[in-house]
mmCIF file of C-alpha atoms in Angstrom:
data_model
loop_
_atom_site.group_PDB
_atom_site.id
_atom_site.type_symbol
_atom_site.label_atom_id
_atom_site.label_comp_id
_atom_site.label_asym_id
_atom_site.label_seq_id
_atom_site.Cartn_x
_atom_site.Cartn_y
_atom_site.Cartn_z
ATOM 1 C CA MET A 1 -37.368 -62.412 51.818
ATOM 2 C CA GLY A 2 -34.799 -59.518 51.115
ATOM 3 C CA ARG A 3 -34.779 -56.052 52.378
ATOM 4 C CA LYS A 4 -33.603 -54.818 48.859
ATOM 5 C CA ALA A 5 -37.033 -56.600 47.141
ATOM 6 C CA MET A 6 -39.119 -54.847 50.074
ATOM 7 C CA ILE A 7 -37.075 -51.595 49.471
ATOM 8 C CA CYS A 8 -38.095 -52.144 45.668
ATOM 9 C CA ALA A 9 -41.426 -52.936 45.996
ATOM 10 C CA PHE A 10 -41.956 -49.680 47.933
ATOM 11 C CA ASN A 11 -40.347 -47.782 45.352
ATOM 12 C CA VAL A 12 -43.079 -49.161 43.220
ATOM 13 C CA MET A 13 -45.318 -48.132 45.372
ATOM 14 C CA LYS A 14 -44.326 -44.063 45.117
ATOM 15 C CA THR A 15 -43.677 -44.474 41.565
ATOM 16 C CA GLU A 16 -47.544 -46.150 40.821
ATOM 17 C CA GLY A 17 -48.710 -42.924 43.576
ATOM 18 C CA PHE A 18 -50.408 -45.831 45.718
ATOM 19 C CA GLN A 19 -51.910 -44.606 49.196
ATOM 20 C CA MET A 20 -52.183 -48.162 51.276
ATOM 21 C CA ILE A 21 -49.673 -51.560 51.392
ATOM 22 C CA THR A 22 -52.799 -53.101 49.651
ATOM 23 C CA GLU A 23 -52.638 -50.867 46.893
ATOM 24 C CA LEU A 24 -49.101 -52.174 46.731
ATOM 25 C CA LEU A 25 -50.253 -56.046 46.654
ATOM 26 C CA ASP A 26 -52.674 -56.233 44.276
ATOM 27 C CA TYR A 27 -50.387 -54.444 41.804
ATOM 28 C CA LEU A 28 -47.631 -56.957 42.493
ATOM 29 C CA ASN A 29 -49.560 -59.623 42.618
ATOM 30 C CA ASN A 30 -51.185 -58.661 38.941
ATOM 31 C CA ASN A 31 -47.539 -58.139 37.978
ATOM 32 C CA LEU A 32 -45.503 -60.661 39.120
ATOM 33 C CA LEU A 33 -43.174 -59.844 36.300
ATOM 34 C CA THR A 34 -42.300 -56.561 38.339
ATOM 35 C CA ALA A 35 -42.435 -58.302 41.762
ATOM 36 C CA HIS A 36 -40.182 -60.537 40.054
ATOM 37 C CA TYR A 37 -37.513 -57.353 39.387
ATOM 38 C CA CYS A 38 -38.097 -56.400 42.910
ATOM 39 C CA GLY A 39 -36.654 -59.869 43.411
ATOM 40 C CA PHE A 40 -39.622 -61.642 45.138
ATOM 41 C CA ASP A 41 -39.496 -65.222 44.105
ATOM 42 C CA ILE A 42 -42.638 -65.019 42.210
ATOM 43 C CA ALA A 43 -42.855 -69.405 42.424
ATOM 44 C CA ARG A 44 -43.889 -69.030 45.845
ATOM 45 C CA PRO A 45 -46.542 -66.337 47.558
ATOM 46 C CA LEU A 46 -45.279 -62.743 48.103
ATOM 47 C CA PRO A 47 -45.018 -61.477 51.426
ATOM 48 C CA SER A 48 -48.171 -60.501 53.556
ATOM 49 C CA TYR A 49 -49.432 -57.161 53.816
ATOM 50 C CA TRP A 50 -47.903 -57.327 57.722
ATOM 51 C CA SER A 51 -44.818 -58.780 56.071
ATOM 52 C CA PHE A 52 -44.714 -55.072 54.379
ATOM 53 C CA ASP A 53 -45.542 -53.488 57.734
ATOM 54 C CA ARG A 54 -43.640 -54.991 59.813
ATOM 55 C CA PHE A 55 -40.774 -54.118 57.584
ATOM 56 C CA LEU A 56 -41.559 -50.711 57.308
ATOM 57 C CA LYS A 57 -41.555 -50.005 61.046
ATOM 58 C CA ASN A 58 -38.496 -52.127 61.307
ATOM 59 C CA LEU A 59 -36.569 -50.316 58.793
ATOM 60 C CA ASP A 60 -33.953 -47.918 60.690
ATOM 61 C CA HIS A 61 -33.771 -44.257 58.263
ATOM 62 C CA THR A 62 -30.670 -44.542 58.072
ATOM 63 C CA ILE A 63 -30.261 -47.438 55.654
ATOM 64 C CA LEU A 64 -33.164 -45.334 53.611
ATOM 65 C CA SER A 65 -31.194 -41.914 53.691
ATOM 66 C CA ASN A 66 -27.883 -43.317 53.025
ATOM 67 C CA LEU A 67 -29.176 -44.590 50.033
ATOM 68 C CA MET A 68 -30.708 -41.913 48.699
ATOM 69 C CA LYS A 69 -27.469 -39.961 49.198
ATOM 70 C CA THR A 70 -25.627 -42.551 47.295
ATOM 71 C CA GLN A 71 -28.515 -42.344 44.963
ATOM 72 C CA VAL A 72 -27.954 -38.453 44.573
ATOM 73 C CA LEU A 73 -23.860 -38.212 44.463
ATOM 74 C CA ILE A 74 -24.497 -40.245 41.200
ATOM 75 C CA LEU A 75 -27.625 -38.555 39.919
ATOM 76 C CA ALA A 76 -25.199 -35.282 40.235
ATOM 77 C CA GLU A 77 -22.205 -36.684 38.470
ATOM 78 C CA LYS A 78 -23.962 -37.783 35.310
ATOM 79 C CA GLY A 79 -24.655 -34.508 35.315
ATOM 80 C CA ILE A 80 -29.046 -35.272 35.797
ATOM 81 C CA VAL A 81 -29.237 -33.285 39.167
ATOM 82 C CA ASP A 82 -27.855 -29.468 38.700
ATOM 83 C CA THR A 83 -27.755 -27.790 42.203
ATOM 84 C CA SER A 84 -27.706 -24.065 40.902
ATOM 85 C CA PHE A 85 -31.805 -23.748 41.344
ATOM 86 C CA ILE A 86 -33.207 -25.520 44.743
ATOM 87 C CA GLY A 87 -36.054 -24.904 46.221
ATOM 88 C CA LEU A 88 -37.864 -26.567 49.895
ATOM 89 C CA ASP A 89 -40.970 -27.498 49.712
ATOM 90 C CA SER A 90 -42.987 -29.597 51.782
ATOM 91 C CA THR A 91 -46.053 -31.937 53.005
ATOM 92 C CA PRO A 92 -48.340 -33.011 55.679
ATOM 93 C CA ILE A 93 -48.729 -36.786 56.460
ATOM 94 C CA SER A 94 -51.300 -37.418 58.334
ATOM 95 C CA ALA A 95 -51.442 -40.054 61.204
ATOM 96 C CA ASN A 96 -53.384 -42.859 61.667
ATOM 97 C CA THR A 97 -56.008 -41.320 64.657
ATOM 98 C CA THR A 98 -59.679 -40.977 64.931
ATOM 99 C CA LEU A 99 -58.728 -37.425 65.403
ATOM 100 C CA ASN A 100 -58.171 -36.744 61.619
ATOM 101 C CA ASN A 101 -61.533 -38.095 60.309
ATOM 102 C CA PRO A 102 -63.340 -35.636 59.050
ATOM 103 C CA LYS A 103 -66.567 -37.328 60.586
ATOM 104 C CA SER A 104 -65.252 -36.988 63.744
ATOM 105 C CA PHE A 105 -66.864 -34.692 65.942
ATOM 106 C CA SER A 106 -65.220 -34.521 69.467
ATOM 107 C CA ARG A 107 -65.066 -30.680 70.468
ATOM 108 C CA ASP A 108 -61.599 -31.134 71.431
ATOM 109 C CA LYS A 109 -60.231 -32.416 68.254
ATOM 110 C CA PHE A 110 -57.476 -30.066 67.347
ATOM 111 C CA LYS A 111 -56.767 -28.080 70.582
ATOM 112 C CA LYS A 112 -52.544 -28.677 71.279
ATOM 113 C CA GLY A 113 -53.942 -30.418 75.246
ATOM 114 C CA THR A 114 -55.114 -32.714 73.054
ATOM 115 C CA ILE A 115 -52.704 -36.408 72.430
ATOM 116 C CA PRO A 116 -54.140 -38.789 69.886
ATOM 117 C CA ALA A 117 -54.630 -42.311 71.399
ATOM 118 C CA ASN A 118 -53.032 -43.611 68.630
ATOM 119 C CA ASP A 119 -49.874 -41.853 67.785
ATOM 120 C CA SER A 120 -48.806 -39.834 70.983
ATOM 121 C CA ASP A 121 -45.344 -38.355 69.145
ATOM 122 C CA CYS A 122 -47.936 -36.576 66.667
ATOM 123 C CA LYS A 123 -48.634 -32.882 66.840
ATOM 124 C CA ILE A 124 -51.068 -30.406 65.430
ATOM 125 C CA GLY A 125 -49.914 -28.850 62.144
ATOM 126 C CA VAL A 126 -51.707 -26.410 59.651
ATOM 127 C CA HIS A 127 -51.392 -26.659 55.471
ATOM 128 C CA SER A 128 -53.123 -24.995 53.177
ATOM 129 C CA ALA A 129 -56.117 -26.476 51.178
ATOM 130 C CA SER A 130 -55.852 -23.784 47.725
ATOM 131 C CA ASN A 131 -52.820 -22.770 46.058
ATOM 132 C CA GLN A 132 -55.379 -20.472 45.078
ATOM 133 C CA ILE A 133 -54.944 -16.708 46.175
ATOM 134 C CA ASN A 134 -58.203 -15.383 46.053
ATOM 135 C CA GLU A 135 -58.963 -19.074 47.658
ATOM 136 C CA ARG A 136 -56.919 -19.291 50.417
ATOM 137 C CA LYS A 137 -58.396 -22.481 52.458
ATOM 138 C CA PHE A 138 -56.359 -24.168 55.586
ATOM 139 C CA ASN A 139 -57.193 -27.314 57.282
ATOM 140 C CA PHE A 140 -55.752 -28.743 60.715
ATOM 141 C CA TYR A 141 -55.088 -31.934 60.656
ATOM 142 C CA TRP A 142 -52.629 -34.377 63.518
ATOM 143 C CA GLY A 143 -49.164 -35.901 62.058
ATOM 144 C CA TYR A 144 -45.706 -34.615 60.490
ATOM 145 C CA LYS A 145 -44.881 -32.793 57.492
ATOM 146 C CA ASN A 146 -41.758 -34.284 55.165
ATOM 147 C CA HIS A 147 -39.539 -31.392 54.207
ATOM 148 C CA VAL A 148 -38.073 -32.256 50.516
ATOM 149 C CA LEU A 149 -35.211 -30.210 48.933
ATOM 150 C CA VAL A 150 -35.582 -30.234 45.252
ATOM 151 C CA ASP A 151 -33.525 -29.297 42.023
ATOM 152 C CA CYS A 152 -35.547 -27.213 40.108
ATOM 153 C CA ILE A 153 -33.952 -28.070 36.973
ATOM 154 C CA SER A 154 -34.750 -32.114 36.871
ATOM 155 C CA GLY A 155 -37.588 -31.806 40.039
ATOM 156 C CA LEU A 156 -35.538 -35.184 41.131
ATOM 157 C CA ALA A 157 -35.420 -34.470 45.291
ATOM 158 C CA LEU A 158 -31.909 -34.044 46.769
ATOM 159 C CA ALA A 159 -32.871 -34.487 50.377
ATOM 160 C CA GLU A 160 -35.884 -34.823 53.119
ATOM 161 C CA LEU A 161 -36.171 -34.881 56.586
ATOM 162 C CA THR A 162 -39.726 -35.442 58.442
ATOM 163 C CA THR A 163 -40.352 -33.640 61.701
ATOM 164 C CA THR A 164 -44.003 -33.206 63.463
ATOM 165 C CA ALA A 165 -46.766 -31.759 61.647
ATOM 166 C CA ASN A 166 -45.996 -28.078 64.062
ATOM 167 C CA VAL A 167 -42.785 -27.498 62.567
ATOM 168 C CA ALA A 168 -42.601 -24.666 59.810
ATOM 169 C CA ASP A 169 -39.988 -25.183 56.877
ATOM 170 C CA PRO A 170 -37.784 -22.002 57.624
ATOM 171 C CA THR A 171 -36.816 -23.535 60.865
ATOM 172 C CA VAL A 172 -35.584 -26.581 59.277
ATOM 173 C CA ALA A 173 -34.138 -24.605 56.122
ATOM 174 C CA LEU A 174 -30.856 -24.328 57.784
ATOM 175 C CA ASN A 175 -30.298 -27.566 58.653
ATOM 176 C CA ILE A 176 -31.272 -29.912 55.418
ATOM 177 C CA PHE A 177 -29.048 -27.489 53.257
ATOM 178 C CA ALA A 178 -26.311 -28.318 55.825
ATOM 179 C CA ASP A 179 -27.315 -31.778 55.891
ATOM 180 C CA THR A 180 -27.491 -31.630 52.096
ATOM 181 C CA HIS A 181 -23.563 -29.820 52.224
ATOM 182 C CA SER A 182 -22.004 -32.631 53.493
ATOM 183 C CA PHE A 183 -22.474 -34.767 51.110
ATOM 184 C CA LEU A 184 -23.548 -32.804 47.911
ATOM 185 C CA PRO A 185 -21.555 -29.382 47.385
ATOM 186 C CA LEU A 186 -24.495 -26.914 46.133
ATOM 187 C CA ARG A 187 -22.591 -24.918 43.108
ATOM 188 C CA ASN A 188 -24.285 -21.864 42.913
ATOM 189 C CA ALA A 189 -27.393 -21.987 45.122
ATOM 190 C CA LEU A 190 -30.082 -18.814 45.544
ATOM 191 C CA PHE A 191 -30.723 -18.738 49.232
#
C-alpha cells in the first residue's frame, strides 16, 4: 500500500463529499475499479480504517502543500485558473471533542479557559450558521478553521491555510497572498 494510493483515496473522499473514513471504505469496497485506479491491489483486502487514520496522523503537511502548488501551476499553465479575480473564505473544522456535542450540558463548554481533553491544540471559534442578512445566527465551536484562496472564475482553490478557530480571515490574508505569490504571481489581482 503506497502513499500515492492513500492520497488518491482521500481525494475520492473529498470529491464524493464523504465526511468519515468509514464512508470512504464502504465506497471503495463497493467500487473496486475506483480502488484500483487509486492504486490499491484489489486482489487483496483494502486497508483498514486504522491504516487510513494512521496515514492521516503521520502525513507531513508539506507533501500536500507541494502537491497543491504543483497542481495549481499546471492549471495556470493550461489557462484553467486565472488569478485576475480571487476570493478568500474560510470554513470551520470542528474538533473531535465532547464540548462540540449539542447534547453536552457542561456550563463551561464555551469559556476561554476551558481546554478540551481530546484536543488541547484547538481553540474556540464562531461561525455564521446562516448567510441570510435578516437571519444572522452564530454557532460557537471548538476546533480549527481552513482559509482557502479561490480563483473566482474557475472556482478552484489556489492555496489554503489551516489555523485554530479563533483566527479571523483578515489576519491571515496577507500571509496566504504572499505564500501564493511566491509560487504563482497573481495577475491583476484585486486586494
